[in-house]
Short mmCIF file of C-alpha atoms in Angstrom, two decimals:
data_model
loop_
_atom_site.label_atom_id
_atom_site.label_comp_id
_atom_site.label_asym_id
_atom_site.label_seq_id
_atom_site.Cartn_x
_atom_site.Cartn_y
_atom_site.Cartn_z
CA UNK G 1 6.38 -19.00 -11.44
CA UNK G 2 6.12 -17.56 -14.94
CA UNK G 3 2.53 -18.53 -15.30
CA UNK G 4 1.87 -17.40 -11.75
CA UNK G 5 3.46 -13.65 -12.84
CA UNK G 6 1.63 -13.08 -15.93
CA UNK G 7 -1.72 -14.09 -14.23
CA UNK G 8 -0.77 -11.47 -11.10
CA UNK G 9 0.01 -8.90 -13.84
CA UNK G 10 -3.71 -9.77 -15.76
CA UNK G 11 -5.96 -10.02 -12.59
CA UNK G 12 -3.96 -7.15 -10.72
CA UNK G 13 -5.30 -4.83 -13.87
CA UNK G 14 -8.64 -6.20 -13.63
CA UNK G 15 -8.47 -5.34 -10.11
CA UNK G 16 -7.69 -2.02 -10.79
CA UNK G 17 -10.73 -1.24 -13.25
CA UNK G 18 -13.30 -2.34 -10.12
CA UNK G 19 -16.11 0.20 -10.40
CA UNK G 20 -18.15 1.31 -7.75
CA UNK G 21 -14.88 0.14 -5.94
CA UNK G 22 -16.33 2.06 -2.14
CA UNK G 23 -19.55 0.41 -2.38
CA UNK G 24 -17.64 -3.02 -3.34
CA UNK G 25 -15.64 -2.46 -0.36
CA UNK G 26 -18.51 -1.45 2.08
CA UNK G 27 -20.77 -4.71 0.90
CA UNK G 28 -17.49 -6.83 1.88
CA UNK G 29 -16.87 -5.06 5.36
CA UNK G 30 -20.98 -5.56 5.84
CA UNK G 31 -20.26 -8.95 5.22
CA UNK G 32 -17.21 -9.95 7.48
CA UNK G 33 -19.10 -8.10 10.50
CA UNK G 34 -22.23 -10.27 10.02
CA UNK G 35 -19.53 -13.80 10.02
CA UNK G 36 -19.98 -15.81 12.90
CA UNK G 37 -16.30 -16.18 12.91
CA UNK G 38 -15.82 -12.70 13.07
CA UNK G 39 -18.64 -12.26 16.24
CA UNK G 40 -17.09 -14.95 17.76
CA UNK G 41 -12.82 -14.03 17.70
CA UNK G 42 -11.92 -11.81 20.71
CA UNK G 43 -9.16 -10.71 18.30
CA UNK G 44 -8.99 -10.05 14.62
CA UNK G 45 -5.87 -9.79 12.33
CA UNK G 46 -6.64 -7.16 9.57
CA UNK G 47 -4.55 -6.17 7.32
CA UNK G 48 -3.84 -2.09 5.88
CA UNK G 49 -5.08 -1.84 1.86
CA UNK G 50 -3.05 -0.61 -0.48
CA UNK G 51 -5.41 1.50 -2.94
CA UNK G 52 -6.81 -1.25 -5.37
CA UNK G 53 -7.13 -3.78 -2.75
CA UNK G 54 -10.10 -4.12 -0.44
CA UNK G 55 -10.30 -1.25 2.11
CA UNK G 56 -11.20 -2.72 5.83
CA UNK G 57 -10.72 0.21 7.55
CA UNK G 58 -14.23 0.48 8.80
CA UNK G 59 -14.29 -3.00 9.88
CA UNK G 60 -11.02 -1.96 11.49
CA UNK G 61 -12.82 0.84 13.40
CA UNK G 62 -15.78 -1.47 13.89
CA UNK G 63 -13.84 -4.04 15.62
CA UNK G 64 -11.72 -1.26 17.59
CA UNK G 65 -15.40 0.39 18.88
CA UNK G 66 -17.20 -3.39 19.68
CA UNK G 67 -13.59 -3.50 22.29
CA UNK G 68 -12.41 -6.61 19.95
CA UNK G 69 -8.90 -6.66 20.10
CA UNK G 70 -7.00 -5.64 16.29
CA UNK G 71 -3.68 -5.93 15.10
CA UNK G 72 -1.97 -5.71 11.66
CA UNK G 73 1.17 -7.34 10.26
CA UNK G 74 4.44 -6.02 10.07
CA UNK G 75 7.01 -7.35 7.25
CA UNK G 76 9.99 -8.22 9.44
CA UNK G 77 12.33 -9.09 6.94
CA UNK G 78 12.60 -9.59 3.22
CA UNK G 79 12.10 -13.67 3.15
CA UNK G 80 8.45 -13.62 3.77
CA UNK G 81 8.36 -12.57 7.30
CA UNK G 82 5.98 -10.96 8.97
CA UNK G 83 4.69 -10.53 12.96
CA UNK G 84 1.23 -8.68 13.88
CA UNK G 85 0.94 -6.04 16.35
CA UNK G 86 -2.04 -5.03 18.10
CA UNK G 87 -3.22 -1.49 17.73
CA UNK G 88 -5.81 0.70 19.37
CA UNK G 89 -6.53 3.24 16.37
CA UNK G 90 -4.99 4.48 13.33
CA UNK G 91 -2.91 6.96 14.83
CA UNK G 92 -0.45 3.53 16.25
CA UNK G 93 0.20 3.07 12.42
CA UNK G 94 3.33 4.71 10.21
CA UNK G 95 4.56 3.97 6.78
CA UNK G 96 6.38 0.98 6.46
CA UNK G 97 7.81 -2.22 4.22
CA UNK G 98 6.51 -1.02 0.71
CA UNK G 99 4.97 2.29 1.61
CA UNK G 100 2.07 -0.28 3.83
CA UNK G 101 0.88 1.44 6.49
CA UNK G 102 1.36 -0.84 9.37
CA UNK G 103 1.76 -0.60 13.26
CA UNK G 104 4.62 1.00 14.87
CA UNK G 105 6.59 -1.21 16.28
CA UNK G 106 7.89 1.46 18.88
CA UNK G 107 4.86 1.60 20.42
CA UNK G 108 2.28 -1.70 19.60
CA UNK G 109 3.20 -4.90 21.34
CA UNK G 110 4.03 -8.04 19.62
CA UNK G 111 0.91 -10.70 19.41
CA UNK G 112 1.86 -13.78 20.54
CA UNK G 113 -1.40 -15.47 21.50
CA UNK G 114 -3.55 -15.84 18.47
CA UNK G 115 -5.95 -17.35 20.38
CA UNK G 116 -9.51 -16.94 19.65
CA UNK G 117 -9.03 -14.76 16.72
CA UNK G 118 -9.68 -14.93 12.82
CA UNK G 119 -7.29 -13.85 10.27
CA UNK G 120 -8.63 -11.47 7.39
CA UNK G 121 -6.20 -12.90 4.11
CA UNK G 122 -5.82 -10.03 1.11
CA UNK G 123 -4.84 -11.14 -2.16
CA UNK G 124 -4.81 -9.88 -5.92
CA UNK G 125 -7.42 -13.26 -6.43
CA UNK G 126 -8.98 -16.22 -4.85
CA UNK G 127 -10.14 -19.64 -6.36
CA UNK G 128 -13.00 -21.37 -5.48
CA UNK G 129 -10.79 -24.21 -3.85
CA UNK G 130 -9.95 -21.62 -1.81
CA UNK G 131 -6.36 -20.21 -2.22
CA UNK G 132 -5.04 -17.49 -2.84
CA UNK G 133 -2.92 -15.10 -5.56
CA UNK G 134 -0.73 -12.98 -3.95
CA UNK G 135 2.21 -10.34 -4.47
CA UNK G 136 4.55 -13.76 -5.32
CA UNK G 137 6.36 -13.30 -1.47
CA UNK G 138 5.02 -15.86 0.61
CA UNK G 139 4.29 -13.53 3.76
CA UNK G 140 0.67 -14.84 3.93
CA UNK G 141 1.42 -18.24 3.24
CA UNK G 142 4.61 -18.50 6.06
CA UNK G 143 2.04 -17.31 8.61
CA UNK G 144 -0.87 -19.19 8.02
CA UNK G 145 0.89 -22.49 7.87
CA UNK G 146 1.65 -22.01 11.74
CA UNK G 147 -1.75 -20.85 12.07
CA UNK G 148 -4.67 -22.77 14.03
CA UNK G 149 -7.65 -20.86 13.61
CA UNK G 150 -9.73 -19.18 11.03
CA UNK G 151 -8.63 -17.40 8.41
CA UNK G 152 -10.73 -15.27 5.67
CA UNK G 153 -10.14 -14.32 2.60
CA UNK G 154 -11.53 -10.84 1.17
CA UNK G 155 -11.79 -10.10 -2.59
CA UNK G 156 -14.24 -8.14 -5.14
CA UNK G 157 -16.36 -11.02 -7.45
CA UNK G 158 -14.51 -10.61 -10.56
CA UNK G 159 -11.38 -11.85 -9.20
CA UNK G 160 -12.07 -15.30 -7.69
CA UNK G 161 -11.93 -17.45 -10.68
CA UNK G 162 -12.26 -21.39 -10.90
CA UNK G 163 -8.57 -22.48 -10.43
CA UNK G 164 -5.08 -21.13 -9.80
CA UNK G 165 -2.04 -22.75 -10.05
CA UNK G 166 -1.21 -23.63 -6.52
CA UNK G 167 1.93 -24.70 -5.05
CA UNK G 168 2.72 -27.01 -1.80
CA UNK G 169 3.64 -24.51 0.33
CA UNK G 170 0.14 -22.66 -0.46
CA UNK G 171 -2.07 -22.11 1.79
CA UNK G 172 -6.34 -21.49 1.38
CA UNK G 173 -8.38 -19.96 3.23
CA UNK G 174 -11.34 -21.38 5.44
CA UNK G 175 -13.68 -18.58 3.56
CA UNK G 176 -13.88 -16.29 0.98
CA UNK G 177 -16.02 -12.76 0.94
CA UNK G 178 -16.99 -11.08 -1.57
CA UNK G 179 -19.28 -8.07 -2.05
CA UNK G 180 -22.30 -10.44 -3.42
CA UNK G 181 -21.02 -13.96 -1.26
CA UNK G 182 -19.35 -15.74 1.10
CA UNK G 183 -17.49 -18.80 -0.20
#
């Protein structure tokens, strides 16, 4: 785990000094709309950015207008938890685990049919095998080892690098986007 912090600590600062970090973010959104994957899932698991990671909230719109149905994850607990709800704009989200904005549970209903639907994956870096760095609290990687169908990783260039130390219980992606490829 040590070598897996100090890396999170490097990348997450290189992540931070993106420039032209909109136009990054718009290339990648252009991107996952164009996927067959994406044209194909009736619903679409997004996820809410925190500020330096990539913003999908005009995908999130996108989907929400083409009458695709959308939900985001909700940290249920603190052992690497979490359940999606489906939402119908951003006005069904509030400020959850972490200060995330993510749906209100009040009011969204529980998925549970995932069904025809592709899973967009953040993370502080990908490798080009394909999995993922993240925050070091296995939420991603509990879900998507239950998880049938596709799953999509977003990230800006600079931060998918040739190899990362990987565990068993990791989990890659089927694809990675980035604002110049898809992986």
């Amino acid at each position: 785990m040590p070598l897996k912090n100090e890396l999170r600590k490097l990348l997450k600062k290189l992540r931070k000094s993106i420039s032209n970090k909109n136009e990054a973010d718009n290339m990648i959104c252009k991107r996952l709309l164009e996927l067959p994957e994406y044209k194909n899932a009736e619903l679409v698991l997004f996820y809410a950015a925190l500020d330096d990671e990539v913003n999908l909230d005009y995908c999130i719109e996108t989907a929400l207008a083409n009458g695709k149905k959308v939900a985001l994850p909700v940290c249920t607990d603190k052992d690497g938890n979490m359940k999606y709800y489906y939402i119908n704009s951003f006005g069904d989200m509030v400020s959850g685990s972490f200060g995330i904005r993510e749906p209100d549970t009040e009011k969204c209903v529980e998925v549970t049919d995932f069904s025809a639907s592709l899973c967009v994956v953040p993370a502080i870096a990908f490798d080009k095998r394909k999995y993922r760095l993240g925050y070091g609290k296995g939420y991603y990687d509990r879900f998507l080892k239950n998880y049938a169908y596709k799953s999509v990783g977003v990230c800006y260039n600079n931060l998918v690098v040739d190899e990362l130390p990987a565990d068993e219980y990791d989990i890659p992606v089927d694809i990675i986007i980035t604002q110049d490829s898809v992986l």
